[in-house]
CSV table of C-alpha atoms in Angstrom, one decimal:
chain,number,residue,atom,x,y,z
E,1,UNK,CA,66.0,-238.6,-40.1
E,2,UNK,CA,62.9,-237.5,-39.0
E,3,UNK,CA,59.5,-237.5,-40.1
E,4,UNK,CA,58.7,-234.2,-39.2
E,5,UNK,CA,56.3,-232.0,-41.9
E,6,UNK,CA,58.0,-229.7,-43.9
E,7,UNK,CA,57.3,-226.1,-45.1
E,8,UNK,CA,58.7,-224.8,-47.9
E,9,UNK,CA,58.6,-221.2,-48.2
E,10,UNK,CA,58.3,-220.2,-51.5
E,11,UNK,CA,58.7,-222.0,-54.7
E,12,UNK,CA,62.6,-221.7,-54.9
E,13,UNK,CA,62.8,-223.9,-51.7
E,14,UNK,CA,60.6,-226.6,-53.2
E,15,UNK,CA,63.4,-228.5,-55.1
E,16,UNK,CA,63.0,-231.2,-52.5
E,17,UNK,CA,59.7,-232.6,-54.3
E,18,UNK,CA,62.0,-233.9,-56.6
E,19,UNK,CA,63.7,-235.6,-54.3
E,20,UNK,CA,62.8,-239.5,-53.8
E,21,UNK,CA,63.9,-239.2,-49.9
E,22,UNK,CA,61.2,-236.8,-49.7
E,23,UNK,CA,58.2,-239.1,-51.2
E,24,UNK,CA,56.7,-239.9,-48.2
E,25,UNK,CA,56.5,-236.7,-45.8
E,26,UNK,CA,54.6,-234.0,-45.9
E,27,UNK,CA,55.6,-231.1,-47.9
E,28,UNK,CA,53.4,-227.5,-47.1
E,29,UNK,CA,54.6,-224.9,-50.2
E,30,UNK,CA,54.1,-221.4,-49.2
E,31,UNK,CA,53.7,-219.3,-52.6
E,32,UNK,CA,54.5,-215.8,-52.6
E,33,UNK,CA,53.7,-215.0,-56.2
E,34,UNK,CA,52.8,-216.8,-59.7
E,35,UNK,CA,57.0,-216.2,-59.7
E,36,UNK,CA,57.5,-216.8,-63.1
E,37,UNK,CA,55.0,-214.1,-64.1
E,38,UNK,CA,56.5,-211.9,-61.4
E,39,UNK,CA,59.8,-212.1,-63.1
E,40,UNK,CA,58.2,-211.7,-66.3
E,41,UNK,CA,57.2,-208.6,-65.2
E,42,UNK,CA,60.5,-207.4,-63.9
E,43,UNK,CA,61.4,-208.5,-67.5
E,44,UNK,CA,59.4,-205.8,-68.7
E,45,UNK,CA,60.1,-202.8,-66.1
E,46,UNK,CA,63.9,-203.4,-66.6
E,47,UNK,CA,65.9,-200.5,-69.0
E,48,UNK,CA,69.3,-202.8,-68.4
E,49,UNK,CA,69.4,-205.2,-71.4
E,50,UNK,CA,71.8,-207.8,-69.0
E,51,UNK,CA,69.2,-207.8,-66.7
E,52,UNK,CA,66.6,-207.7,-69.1
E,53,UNK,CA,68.1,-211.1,-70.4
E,54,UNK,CA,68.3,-212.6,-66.7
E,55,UNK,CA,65.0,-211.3,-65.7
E,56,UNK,CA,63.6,-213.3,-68.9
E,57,UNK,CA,65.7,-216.3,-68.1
E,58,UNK,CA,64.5,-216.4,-64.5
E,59,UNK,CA,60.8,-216.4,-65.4
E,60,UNK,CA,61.5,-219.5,-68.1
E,61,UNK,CA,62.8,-221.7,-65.5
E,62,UNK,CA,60.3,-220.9,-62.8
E,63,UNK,CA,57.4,-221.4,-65.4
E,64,UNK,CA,58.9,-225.1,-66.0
E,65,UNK,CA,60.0,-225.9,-62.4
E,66,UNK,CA,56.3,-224.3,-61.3
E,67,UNK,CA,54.5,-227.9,-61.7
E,68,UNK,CA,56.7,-229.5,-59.0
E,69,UNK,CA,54.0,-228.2,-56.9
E,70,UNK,CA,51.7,-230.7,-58.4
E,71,UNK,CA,53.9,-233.2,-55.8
E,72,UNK,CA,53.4,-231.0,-52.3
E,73,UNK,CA,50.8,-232.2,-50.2
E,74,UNK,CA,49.2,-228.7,-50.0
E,75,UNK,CA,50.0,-225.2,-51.3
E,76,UNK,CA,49.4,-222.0,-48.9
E,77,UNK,CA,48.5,-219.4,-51.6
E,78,UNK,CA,49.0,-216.0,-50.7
E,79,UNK,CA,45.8,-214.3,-52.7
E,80,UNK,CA,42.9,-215.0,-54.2
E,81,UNK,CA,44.0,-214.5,-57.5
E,82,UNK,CA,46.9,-216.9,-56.7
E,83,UNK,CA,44.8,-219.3,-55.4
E,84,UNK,CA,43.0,-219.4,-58.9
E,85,UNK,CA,46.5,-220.4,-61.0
E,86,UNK,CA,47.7,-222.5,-58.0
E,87,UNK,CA,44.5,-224.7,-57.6
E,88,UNK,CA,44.8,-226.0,-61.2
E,89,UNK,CA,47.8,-227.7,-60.6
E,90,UNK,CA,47.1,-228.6,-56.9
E,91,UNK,CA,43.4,-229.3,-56.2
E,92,UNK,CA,44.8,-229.0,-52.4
E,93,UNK,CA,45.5,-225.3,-52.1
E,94,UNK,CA,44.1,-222.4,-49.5
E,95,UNK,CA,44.4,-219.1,-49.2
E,96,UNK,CA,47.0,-217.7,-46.1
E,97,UNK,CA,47.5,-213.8,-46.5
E,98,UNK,CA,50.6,-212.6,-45.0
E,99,UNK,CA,51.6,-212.5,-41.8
E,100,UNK,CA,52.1,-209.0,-40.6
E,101,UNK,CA,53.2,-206.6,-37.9
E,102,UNK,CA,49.5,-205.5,-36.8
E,103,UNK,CA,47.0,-207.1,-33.8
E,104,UNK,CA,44.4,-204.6,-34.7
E,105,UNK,CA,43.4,-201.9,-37.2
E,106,UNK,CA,44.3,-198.4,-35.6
E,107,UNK,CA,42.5,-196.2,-38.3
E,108,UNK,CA,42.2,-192.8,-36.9
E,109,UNK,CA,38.7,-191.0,-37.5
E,110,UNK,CA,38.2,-187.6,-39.3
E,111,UNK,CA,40.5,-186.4,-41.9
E,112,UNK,CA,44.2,-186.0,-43.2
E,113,UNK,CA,45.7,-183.3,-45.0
E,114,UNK,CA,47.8,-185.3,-47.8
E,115,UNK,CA,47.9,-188.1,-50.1
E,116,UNK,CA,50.4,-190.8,-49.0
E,117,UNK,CA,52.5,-192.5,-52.2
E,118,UNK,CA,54.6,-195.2,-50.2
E,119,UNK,CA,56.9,-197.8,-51.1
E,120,UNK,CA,60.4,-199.1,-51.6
E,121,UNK,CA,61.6,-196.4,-54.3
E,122,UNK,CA,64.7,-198.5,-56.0
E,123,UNK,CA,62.5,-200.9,-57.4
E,124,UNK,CA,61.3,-200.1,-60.8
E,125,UNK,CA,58.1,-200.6,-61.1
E,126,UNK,CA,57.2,-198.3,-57.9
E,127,UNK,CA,59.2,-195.5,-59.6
E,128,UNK,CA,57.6,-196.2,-63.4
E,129,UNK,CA,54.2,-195.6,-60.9
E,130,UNK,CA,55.1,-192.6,-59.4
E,131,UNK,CA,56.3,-191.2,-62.7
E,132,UNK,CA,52.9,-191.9,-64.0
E,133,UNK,CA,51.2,-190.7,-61.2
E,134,UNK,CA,53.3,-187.3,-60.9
E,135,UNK,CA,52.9,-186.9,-65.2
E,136,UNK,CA,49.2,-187.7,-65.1
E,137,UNK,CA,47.6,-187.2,-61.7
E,138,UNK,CA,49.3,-185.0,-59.3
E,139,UNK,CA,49.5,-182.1,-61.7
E,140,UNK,CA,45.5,-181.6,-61.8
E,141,UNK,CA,45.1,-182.1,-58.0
E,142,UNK,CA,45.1,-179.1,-55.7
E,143,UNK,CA,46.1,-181.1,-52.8
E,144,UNK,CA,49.3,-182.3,-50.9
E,145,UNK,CA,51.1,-185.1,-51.6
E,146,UNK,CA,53.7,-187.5,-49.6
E,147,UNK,CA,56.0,-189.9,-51.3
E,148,UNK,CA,58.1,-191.7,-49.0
E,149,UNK,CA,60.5,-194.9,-49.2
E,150,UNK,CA,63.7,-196.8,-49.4
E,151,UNK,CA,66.8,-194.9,-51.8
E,152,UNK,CA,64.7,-193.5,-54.1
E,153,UNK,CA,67.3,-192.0,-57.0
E,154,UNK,CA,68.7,-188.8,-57.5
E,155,UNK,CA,66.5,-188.8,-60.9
E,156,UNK,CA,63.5,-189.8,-59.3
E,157,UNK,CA,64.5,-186.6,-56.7
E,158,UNK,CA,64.7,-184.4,-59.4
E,159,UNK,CA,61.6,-185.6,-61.3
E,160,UNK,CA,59.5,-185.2,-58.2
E,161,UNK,CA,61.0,-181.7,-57.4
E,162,UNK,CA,59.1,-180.2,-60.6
E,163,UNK,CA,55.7,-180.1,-58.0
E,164,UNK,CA,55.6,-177.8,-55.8
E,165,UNK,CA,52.9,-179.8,-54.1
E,166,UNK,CA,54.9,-183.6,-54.0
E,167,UNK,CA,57.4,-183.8,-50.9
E,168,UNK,CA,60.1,-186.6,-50.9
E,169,UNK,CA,60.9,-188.7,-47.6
E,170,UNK,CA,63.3,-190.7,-48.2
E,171,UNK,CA,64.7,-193.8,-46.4
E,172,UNK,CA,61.6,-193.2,-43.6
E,173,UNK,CA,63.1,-195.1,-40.0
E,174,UNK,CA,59.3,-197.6,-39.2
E,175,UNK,CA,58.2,-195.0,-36.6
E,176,UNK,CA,58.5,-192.2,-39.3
E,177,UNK,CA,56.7,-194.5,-42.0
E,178,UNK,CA,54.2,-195.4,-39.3
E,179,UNK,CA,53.1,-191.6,-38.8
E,180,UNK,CA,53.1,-191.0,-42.5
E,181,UNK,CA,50.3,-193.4,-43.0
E,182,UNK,CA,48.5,-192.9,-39.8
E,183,UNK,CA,48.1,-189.0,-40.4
E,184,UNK,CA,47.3,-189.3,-44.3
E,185,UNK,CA,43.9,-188.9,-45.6
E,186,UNK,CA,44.4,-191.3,-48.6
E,187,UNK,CA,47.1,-194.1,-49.1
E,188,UNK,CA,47.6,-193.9,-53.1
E,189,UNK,CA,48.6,-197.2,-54.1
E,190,UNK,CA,48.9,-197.8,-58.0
E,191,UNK,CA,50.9,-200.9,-59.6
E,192,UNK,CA,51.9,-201.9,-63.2
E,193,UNK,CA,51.8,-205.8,-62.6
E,194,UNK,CA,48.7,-207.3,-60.8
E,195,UNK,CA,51.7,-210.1,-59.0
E,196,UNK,CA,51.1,-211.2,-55.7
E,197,UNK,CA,49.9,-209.2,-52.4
E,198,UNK,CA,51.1,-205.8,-51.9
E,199,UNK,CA,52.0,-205.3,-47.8
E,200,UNK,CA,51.9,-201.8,-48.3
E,201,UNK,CA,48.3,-201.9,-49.0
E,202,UNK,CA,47.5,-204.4,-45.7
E,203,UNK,CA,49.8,-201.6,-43.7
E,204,UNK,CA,47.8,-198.7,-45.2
E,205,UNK,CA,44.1,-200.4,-44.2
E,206,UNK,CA,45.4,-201.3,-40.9
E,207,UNK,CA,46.8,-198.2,-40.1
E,208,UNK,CA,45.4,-195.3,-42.4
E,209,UNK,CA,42.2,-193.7,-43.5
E,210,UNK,CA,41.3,-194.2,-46.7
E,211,UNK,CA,43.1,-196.7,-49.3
E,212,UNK,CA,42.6,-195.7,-53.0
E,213,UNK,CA,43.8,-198.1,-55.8
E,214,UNK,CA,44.0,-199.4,-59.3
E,215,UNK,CA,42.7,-203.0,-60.4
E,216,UNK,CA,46.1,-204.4,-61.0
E,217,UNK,CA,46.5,-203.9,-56.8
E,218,UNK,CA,43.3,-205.6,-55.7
E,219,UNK,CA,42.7,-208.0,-58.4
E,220,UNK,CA,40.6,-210.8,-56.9
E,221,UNK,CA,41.0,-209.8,-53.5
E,222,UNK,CA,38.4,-209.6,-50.5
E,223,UNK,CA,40.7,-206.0,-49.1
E,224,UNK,CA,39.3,-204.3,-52.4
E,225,UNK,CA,35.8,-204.3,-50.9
E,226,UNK,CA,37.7,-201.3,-48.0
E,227,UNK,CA,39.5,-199.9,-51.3
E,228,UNK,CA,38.1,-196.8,-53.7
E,229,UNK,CA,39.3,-197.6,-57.1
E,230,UNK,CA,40.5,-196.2,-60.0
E,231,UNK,CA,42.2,-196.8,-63.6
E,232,UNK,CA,42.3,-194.5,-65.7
E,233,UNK,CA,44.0,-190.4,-65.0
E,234,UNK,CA,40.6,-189.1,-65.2
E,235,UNK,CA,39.4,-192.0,-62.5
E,236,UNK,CA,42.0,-191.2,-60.1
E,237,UNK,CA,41.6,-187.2,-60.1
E,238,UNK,CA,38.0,-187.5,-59.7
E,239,UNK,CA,38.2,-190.4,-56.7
E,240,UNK,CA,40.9,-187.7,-54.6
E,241,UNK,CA,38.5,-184.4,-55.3
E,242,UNK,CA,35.6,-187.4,-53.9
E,243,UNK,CA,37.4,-188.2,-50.7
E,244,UNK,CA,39.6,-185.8,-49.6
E,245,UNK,CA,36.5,-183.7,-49.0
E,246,UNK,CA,34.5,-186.7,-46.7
E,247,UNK,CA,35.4,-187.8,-43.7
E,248,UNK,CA,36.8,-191.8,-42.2
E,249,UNK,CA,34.1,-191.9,-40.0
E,250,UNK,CA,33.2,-195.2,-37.3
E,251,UNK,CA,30.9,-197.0,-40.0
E,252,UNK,CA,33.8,-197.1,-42.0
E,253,UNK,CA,36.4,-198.4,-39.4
E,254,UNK,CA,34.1,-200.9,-38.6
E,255,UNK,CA,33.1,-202.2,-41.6
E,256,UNK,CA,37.5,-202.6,-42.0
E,257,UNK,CA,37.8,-204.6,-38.4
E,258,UNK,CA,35.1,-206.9,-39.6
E,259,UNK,CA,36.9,-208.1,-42.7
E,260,UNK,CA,40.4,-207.6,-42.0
E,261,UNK,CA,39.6,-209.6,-38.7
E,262,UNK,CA,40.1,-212.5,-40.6
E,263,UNK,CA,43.4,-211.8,-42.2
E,264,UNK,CA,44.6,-211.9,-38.3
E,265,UNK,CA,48.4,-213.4,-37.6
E,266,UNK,CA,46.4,-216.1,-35.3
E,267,UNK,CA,43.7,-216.9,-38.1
E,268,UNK,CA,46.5,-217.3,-40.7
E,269,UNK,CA,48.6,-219.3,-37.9
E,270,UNK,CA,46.0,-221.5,-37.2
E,271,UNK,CA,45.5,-222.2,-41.1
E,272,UNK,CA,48.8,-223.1,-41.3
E,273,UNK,CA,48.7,-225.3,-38.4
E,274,UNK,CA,45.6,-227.2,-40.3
E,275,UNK,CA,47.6,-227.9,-43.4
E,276,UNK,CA,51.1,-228.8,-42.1
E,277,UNK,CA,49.3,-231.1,-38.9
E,278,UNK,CA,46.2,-232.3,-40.7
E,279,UNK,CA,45.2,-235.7,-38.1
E,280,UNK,CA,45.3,-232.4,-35.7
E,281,UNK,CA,42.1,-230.8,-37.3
E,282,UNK,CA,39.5,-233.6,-39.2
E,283,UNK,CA,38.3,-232.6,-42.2
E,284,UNK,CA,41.6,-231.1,-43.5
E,285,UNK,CA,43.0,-233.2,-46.1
């Protein structure tokens, strides 16, 4: 009844594009992922053949529904690397990185004393990580590490309780998670699929020291200019020995403010502002 621009956040909301009421407003979709090779990947981490089958399902539809977004009158992409599979099927597509909880990068300067493994421990692909990271990394590491999260399992409790040098937090409350990444030396933040943008890694450079990672967690991304990187077990071991013995020093948190500066919540805001009011800002299709 009105004529009133419209956002859709995220591609399950976009089912109004097919709808001929809709053909003359203005439609904004807000991607959070390539979803159909999210789910694909989900596909992959899942051990339950049910879910296997829905997971598979899932990312079959999504792939065919995904052109609807050939119809919206812009697409807010939330990566770079999203931005390159969302621009070939809508020429008008940006990039808007998430909105967040921080106004400003608090890094502390100097040095931690442990390597922070965070994340939300029921999903599969963080624990499948961890495993990896505790079969191949932690062992050859004379150092402390932290993993902390959301109802991780009593298997992954038990797993993690081999090291003598690997404490669990589990279910942090924010002020605890806050202090567990404010007071590490390194945020260790490794991923199986390269989907999307990872939160935990714009918490961990907003509030932490040093941010190490593997390619599948910065892939195409500006933040992987602040990020040390590694791939391989060999990579990773010889990146922690590296930095755990150097300091986060004031080059360094500058260097963050001045690109994370423009992933602001006002920057992104206004961004958004552009695309959904576009006579409001000329130039702005």
């Amino acid at each position: 009844k009105d004529d009133y621009p419209i956002l859709a956040e995220g591609i399950h909301c976009a089912s109004i594009l097919n709808d001929p009421r809709f053909d003359t407003r203005r439609v904004v979709v807000r991607a959070h992922n390539v979803e159909y090779n999210y789910y694909r990947g989900l596909m992959k981490m899942e051990p339950n053949p049910a879910k296997k089958l829905y997971f598979f399902m899932e990312s079959h539809k999504l792939k065919r529904f995904e052109r609807v977004v050939s119809k919206a009158s812009a697409v807010a992409a939330i990566s770079e690397s999203d931005y390159n599979h969302f621009s070939g099927i809508n020429s008008n597509t940006i990039v808007i990185t998430p909105f967040h909880q921080y106004e400003e990068c608090t890094s502390t300067l100097g040095k931690g004393s442990y390597i922070l493994i965070h994340g939300d421990l029921s999903v599969n692909e963080n624990v499948k990580s961890i495993l990896w990271l505790a079969k191949n990394v932690v062992p050859e590491c004379d150092y402390s590490f932290v993993v902390a999260g959301r109802n991780p399992s009593s298997a992954l409790k038990k797993r993690v309780a081999r090291h003598n040098n690997i404490t669990l937090v589990a279910n942090p409350t924010n002020d605890e998670m806050e202090r567990l990444i404010t007071n590490s030396h390194i945020c260790l933040i490794h991923s199986l699929m390269p989907q999307g943008f990872k939160l935990k890694l714009l918490h961990s450079l907003h509030a932490g020291r040093y941010c190490l990672c593997n390619s599948a967690v910065i892939a195409n991304d500006r933040l992987g200019e602040l990020c040390e990187t590694a791939n391989s077990e060999a990579q990773f071991i010889g990146k922690i020995n590296t930095i755990m013995n150097q300091e986060f020093t004031i080059h360094d948190l500058n260097r963050r403010i001045n690109i994370i500066g423009s992933l602001s919540n006002s920057s992104n805001a206004q961004q958004l502002i552009k695309l959904l009011f576009p006579d409001m800002a000329p130039g702005i299709k």
